[in-house]
Amino acid sequence: MQTHNLGYPRIGGNRELKKACEGYWSGKISLHELQSAGESVRRNNWEVQKEAGIDLIPSNDFSFYDQVLDLSMTVGAIPERYHEVILKKGNNELDLYFAMARGYQKDGLDITAMEMTKWFDTNYHYIVPEFKKDQQFKLFSTKVIQEYIEAKNQGLITKPVLIGPVSFLLLGKEKETGFDRIDLIKNILPVYLEVLKKLEDNHVEWVQFDEPFLAMDLNDKEKDALVYTYGEIRKAFPDLKILLANYFDCFGANLKTALSLPVDTFHLDLVRCPSQLDDILESGLLKKRKSLSLGLVDGRNIWKNDYLKSQKLIEKAINAIGSDRIFIAPSCSLLHAPIDLELEDEKGLSAEVKDWLAFAKQKLQEVKELGTLTEEKLAKNQASIQSRNKSKLIHKNEVKERIAGLPESIDQRKSPFSIRQQKQKMALNLPLFPTTTIGSFPQTTEVRSWRAKFKKGVLSKSQYNKNLESETIKAIQWQEAIGLDVLVHGEFERNDMVEYFGEQLDGFLFTKNGWVQSYGSRCVKPPIIYGDVSRPSKMTVDWTSFAQSQTEKLVKGMLTGPVTILQWSFVRDDQPRKDTCNQIALAIRDEVIDLEKAGIKIIQIDEPAIREGLPLRKSDWQSYLDWAVKAFRISASGVQDETQIHTHMCYSEFNDIIENIAAMDADVITIECSRSQMELLDAFGEFNYPNEIGPGVYDIHSPRVPARNEMYALLEKAVQVIPESQLWVNPDCGLKTRGWEETKSALIEMVSAAKLLRESISEPIG
């Protein structure tokens, strides 16, 4: 049996790539230094995989920002608004690339960034390709070829990874009406063939095509596009070895189509869908000489592989088709896993818990060991599995009893929204189109240094708190000065919106270097939920109350919702996710009630991840939505009618779950809207969404500062869809990652846009 890997984390063990990109964006390092940093990460990744004994090592899995954006550059899917960037003196291909990802605001140009959304049901964000009717494609970037040659010069014959043309088109959006983006398949395929020809000229053996839409609901036209695509590729390259990768779910109804494709190896995600191995072996559709790649090692979680379970699947496949037709692999790219468990010390992870875990580097070793499993390795692995199963750290009877005893009405507010809204208007006394922000303010190098010094014991707790109090007071005073209506305390005490809460909840563990890429240079360090969850004490009340004491205006309490905490953590796999989510919901509910008792009248419970948790196939949605929506309602429903509950969601398509969003019954929902130019708001208007809405009017993931008139134009669109009495004005998301200068400029413009709208509201809009 051979081993292979689908992809490896590209941020570097110490986030070298993040630091290099941010250094280049700020002008602190040169293009050459940035490219050298990328080369170093690639070289190290290949070496790690070679040392682990992986037979087929991927190339082109590296990216300076996003692999989908990389492919947009490769096939020349570059929106016209960016063409001027490359013409500006001193700019290069990477400047164009970053302009598409982040926007561009210099040299007399002011260009918005491309839309960004979640990669299937993960917390990774990709840059959405833009397509026009009859769009033509041409080879623009040769990155995939260059990196194959680079690895070859290093002595490695790699397996280049490409997002398949069907999935690439389906990942994008039509920017004109009257056509279906899948109809562009015949236009884009020649570029793929050109890339493959250049790879063939450099003696490529294997190419991995990722077609993750095979895990989605596909219509007949999309299935036909797959058949056409791989038929044409095989016709042009009869000797090329093709590995077709599907992950995150089964092939499902696409199985017959997939197995008919003229490829050499089919990759199966047997972590998400172990039953599909039986489906394939029993179907009789797997032709002779076709191989199977068994995705046995979980690429999306951190628990050690249970070799005994994996061994049974391997033996089943061997008995059916023979060991020479089997590859062992992770379930998906290891992009979604932290890099190296060896970087963790016992201050963060005890030896007992560390023995239960495997990060990306260790998962490579698991893949290799599964291919050559000995009795000794199996026994050692099973000792770790049993240690975790029997550990007394995991279970708490009081938590289980509380869950078991929940009353039916636990998720219901006291009154319907129509009554609550009137009471809240009287209690809060806000103007038309109230302005607010989503929660966090920029965390400067100075603020982060305080936290680091405090954790190291260099800064005392009293001095640390004094510094944070000073920063909070400045933020409150500045918000008052520019005229924001509902203020936030800025969250200067918080490291991450999930990590901060997990650190204060029982049942969570944290790593020191368990970084995972979220988008671009943005990395997160997901908590590990290892046991039953409860809240030992108040988490946010003190800082929120302090901020409220500094102003007569309303200050929002800021919490992360149970579904998002679940989704953005590495979750225990020994009980249903629903049960873990309800435990978190009760902990957040306790905090909400304590905030209300402390006099906080507006409480925001962020749920940006609720849609990303959807199963990939619609037939599986309702079960998830039932428990996810209920978990949010459990967290939010313990307060009086006068207390206003907000929630926030970003980078989600809402059209198909709008009824479920309404069922969450938040008094106010704030959503990302600016990159899509308010497209996302249409779903709320068509549905006649009953509660209040704050559509984001500027994109915080881009450094550009939009002008007042740009935001006013978006608000004009919003008023066409949302009743005036229901409309809030806010940015797309929290401002933690932005700089103060751009934040201040943008918020001043935003408040000005809201005031202009109030002044003009007596006149017809539009």
Tab-separated table of N, CA and C in Angstrom, residues 396 398-399 402 500-508 531-542 559 565 582-598:
chain	number	residue	atom	x	y	z
A	396	LYS	N	-18.761	14.804	34.041
A	396	LYS	CA	-19.262	15.497	35.237
A	396	LYS	C	-20.745	15.201	35.395
A	398	GLU	N	-22.987	16.404	37.401
A	398	GLU	CA	-23.884	17.549	37.577
A	398	GLU	C	-24.240	18.192	36.233
A	399	VAL	N	-23.302	18.177	35.292
A	399	VAL	CA	-23.583	18.724	33.959
A	399	VAL	C	-24.574	17.831	33.229
A	402	ARG	N	-28.079	18.254	34.678
A	402	ARG	CA	-28.730	19.513	34.296
A	402	ARG	C	-29.294	19.424	32.882
A	500	TYR	N	-11.160	33.017	24.377
A	500	TYR	CA	-11.381	33.772	25.614
A	500	TYR	C	-12.416	33.093	26.502
A	501	PHE	N	-13.480	32.600	25.892
A	501	PHE	CA	-14.522	31.940	26.679
A	501	PHE	C	-14.107	30.534	27.088
A	502	GLY	N	-13.467	29.830	26.153
A	502	GLY	CA	-13.028	28.480	26.473
A	502	GLY	C	-12.074	28.444	27.647
A	503	GLU	N	-11.240	29.479	27.784
A	503	GLU	CA	-10.291	29.537	28.900
A	503	GLU	C	-11.001	29.642	30.247
A	504	GLN	N	-12.252	30.074	30.224
A	504	GLN	CA	-12.983	30.266	31.477
A	504	GLN	C	-14.063	29.208	31.708
A	505	LEU	N	-14.155	28.250	30.806
A	505	LEU	CA	-15.136	27.182	30.925
A	505	LEU	C	-14.443	25.869	31.262
A	506	ASP	N	-15.060	25.078	32.101
A	506	ASP	CA	-14.550	23.740	32.352
A	506	ASP	C	-14.824	22.858	31.140
A	507	GLY	N	-13.939	21.914	30.881
A	507	GLY	CA	-14.105	21.003	29.752
A	507	GLY	C	-13.290	21.396	28.532
A	508	PHE	N	-12.538	22.512	28.635
A	508	PHE	CA	-11.738	23.015	27.517
A	508	PHE	C	-10.244	22.928	27.847
A	531	GLY	N	-14.079	17.448	27.491
A	531	GLY	CA	-14.976	16.886	28.496
A	531	GLY	C	-16.246	17.690	28.646
A	532	ASP	N	-17.044	17.365	29.652
A	532	ASP	CA	-18.306	18.058	29.899
A	532	ASP	C	-18.047	19.528	30.217
A	533	VAL	N	-18.903	20.404	29.662
A	533	VAL	CA	-18.684	21.854	29.720
A	533	VAL	C	-19.582	22.497	30.766
A	534	SER	N	-18.995	23.387	31.569
A	534	SER	CA	-19.772	24.182	32.529
A	534	SER	C	-19.036	25.489	32.781
A	535	ARG	N	-19.751	26.447	33.402
A	535	ARG	CA	-19.183	27.771	33.683
A	535	ARG	C	-18.950	27.899	35.187
A	536	PRO	N	-17.706	27.860	35.658
A	536	PRO	CA	-17.456	27.951	37.092
A	536	PRO	C	-17.716	29.335	37.683
A	537	SER	N	-17.579	30.408	36.856
A	537	SER	CA	-17.785	31.765	37.383
A	537	SER	C	-18.095	32.722	36.236
A	538	LYS	N	-18.447	33.970	36.574
A	538	LYS	CA	-18.753	34.985	35.566
A	538	LYS	C	-17.535	35.225	34.676
A	539	MET	N	-17.819	35.484	33.393
A	539	MET	CA	-16.731	35.594	32.416
A	539	MET	C	-16.525	37.005	31.885
A	540	THR	N	-17.596	37.765	31.683
A	540	THR	CA	-17.500	39.064	31.009
A	540	THR	C	-18.124	40.202	31.806
A	541	VAL	N	-18.771	39.890	32.895
A	541	VAL	CA	-19.582	40.886	33.604
A	541	VAL	C	-18.734	42.052	34.101
A	542	ASP	N	-17.570	41.759	34.648
A	542	ASP	CA	-16.757	42.832	35.241
A	542	ASP	C	-16.341	43.869	34.206
A	559	LEU	N	-20.824	38.366	23.783
A	559	LEU	CA	-20.604	36.944	24.025
A	559	LEU	C	-20.502	36.199	22.704
A	565	ILE	N	-18.893	28.538	19.293
A	565	ILE	CA	-17.865	27.957	20.168
A	565	ILE	C	-17.639	26.493	19.796
A	582	ASN	N	-25.378	21.855	23.677
A	582	ASN	CA	-26.331	22.227	24.727
A	582	ASN	C	-25.624	22.531	26.044
A	583	GLN	N	-24.549	21.824	26.336
A	583	GLN	CA	-23.775	22.137	27.540
A	583	GLN	C	-23.200	23.556	27.455
A	584	ILE	N	-22.668	23.906	26.283
A	584	ILE	CA	-22.128	25.262	26.099
A	584	ILE	C	-23.250	26.293	26.188
A	585	ALA	N	-24.409	25.974	25.617
A	585	ALA	CA	-25.544	26.912	25.621
A	585	ALA	C	-25.956	27.266	27.044
A	586	LEU	N	-25.969	26.299	27.923
A	586	LEU	CA	-26.346	26.582	29.315
A	586	LEU	C	-25.305	27.461	30.000
A	587	ALA	N	-24.045	27.263	29.669
A	587	ALA	CA	-22.997	28.110	30.243
A	587	ALA	C	-23.155	29.556	29.777
A	588	ILE	N	-23.448	29.753	28.488
A	588	ILE	CA	-23.662	31.105	27.964
A	588	ILE	C	-24.947	31.698	28.540
A	589	ARG	N	-25.976	30.909	28.698
A	589	ARG	CA	-27.232	31.382	29.298
A	589	ARG	C	-26.978	31.956	30.692
A	590	ASP	N	-26.174	31.262	31.476
A	590	ASP	CA	-25.860	31.749	32.824
A	590	ASP	C	-25.178	33.112	32.762
A	591	GLU	N	-24.299	33.298	31.771
A	591	GLU	CA	-23.594	34.572	31.625
A	591	GLU	C	-24.546	35.677	31.187
A	592	VAL	N	-25.467	35.371	30.281
A	592	VAL	CA	-26.452	36.349	29.812
A	592	VAL	C	-27.293	36.850	30.990
A	593	ILE	N	-27.737	35.939	31.809
A	593	ILE	CA	-28.569	36.315	32.968
A	593	ILE	C	-27.777	37.194	33.927
A	594	ASP	N	-26.503	36.880	34.142
A	594	ASP	CA	-25.687	37.696	35.044
A	594	ASP	C	-25.413	39.081	34.465
A	595	LEU	N	-25.261	39.179	33.144
A	595	LEU	CA	-25.097	40.499	32.530
A	595	LEU	C	-26.344	41.344	32.726
A	596	GLU	N	-27.502	40.750	32.543
A	596	GLU	CA	-28.750	41.484	32.746
A	596	GLU	C	-28.862	41.958	34.195
A	597	LYS	N	-28.514	41.095	35.128
A	597	LYS	CA	-28.559	41.466	36.548
A	597	LYS	C	-27.624	42.639	36.847
A	598	ALA	N	-26.537	42.732	36.077
A	598	ALA	CA	-25.565	43.812	36.281
A	598	ALA	C	-25.993	45.116	35.607
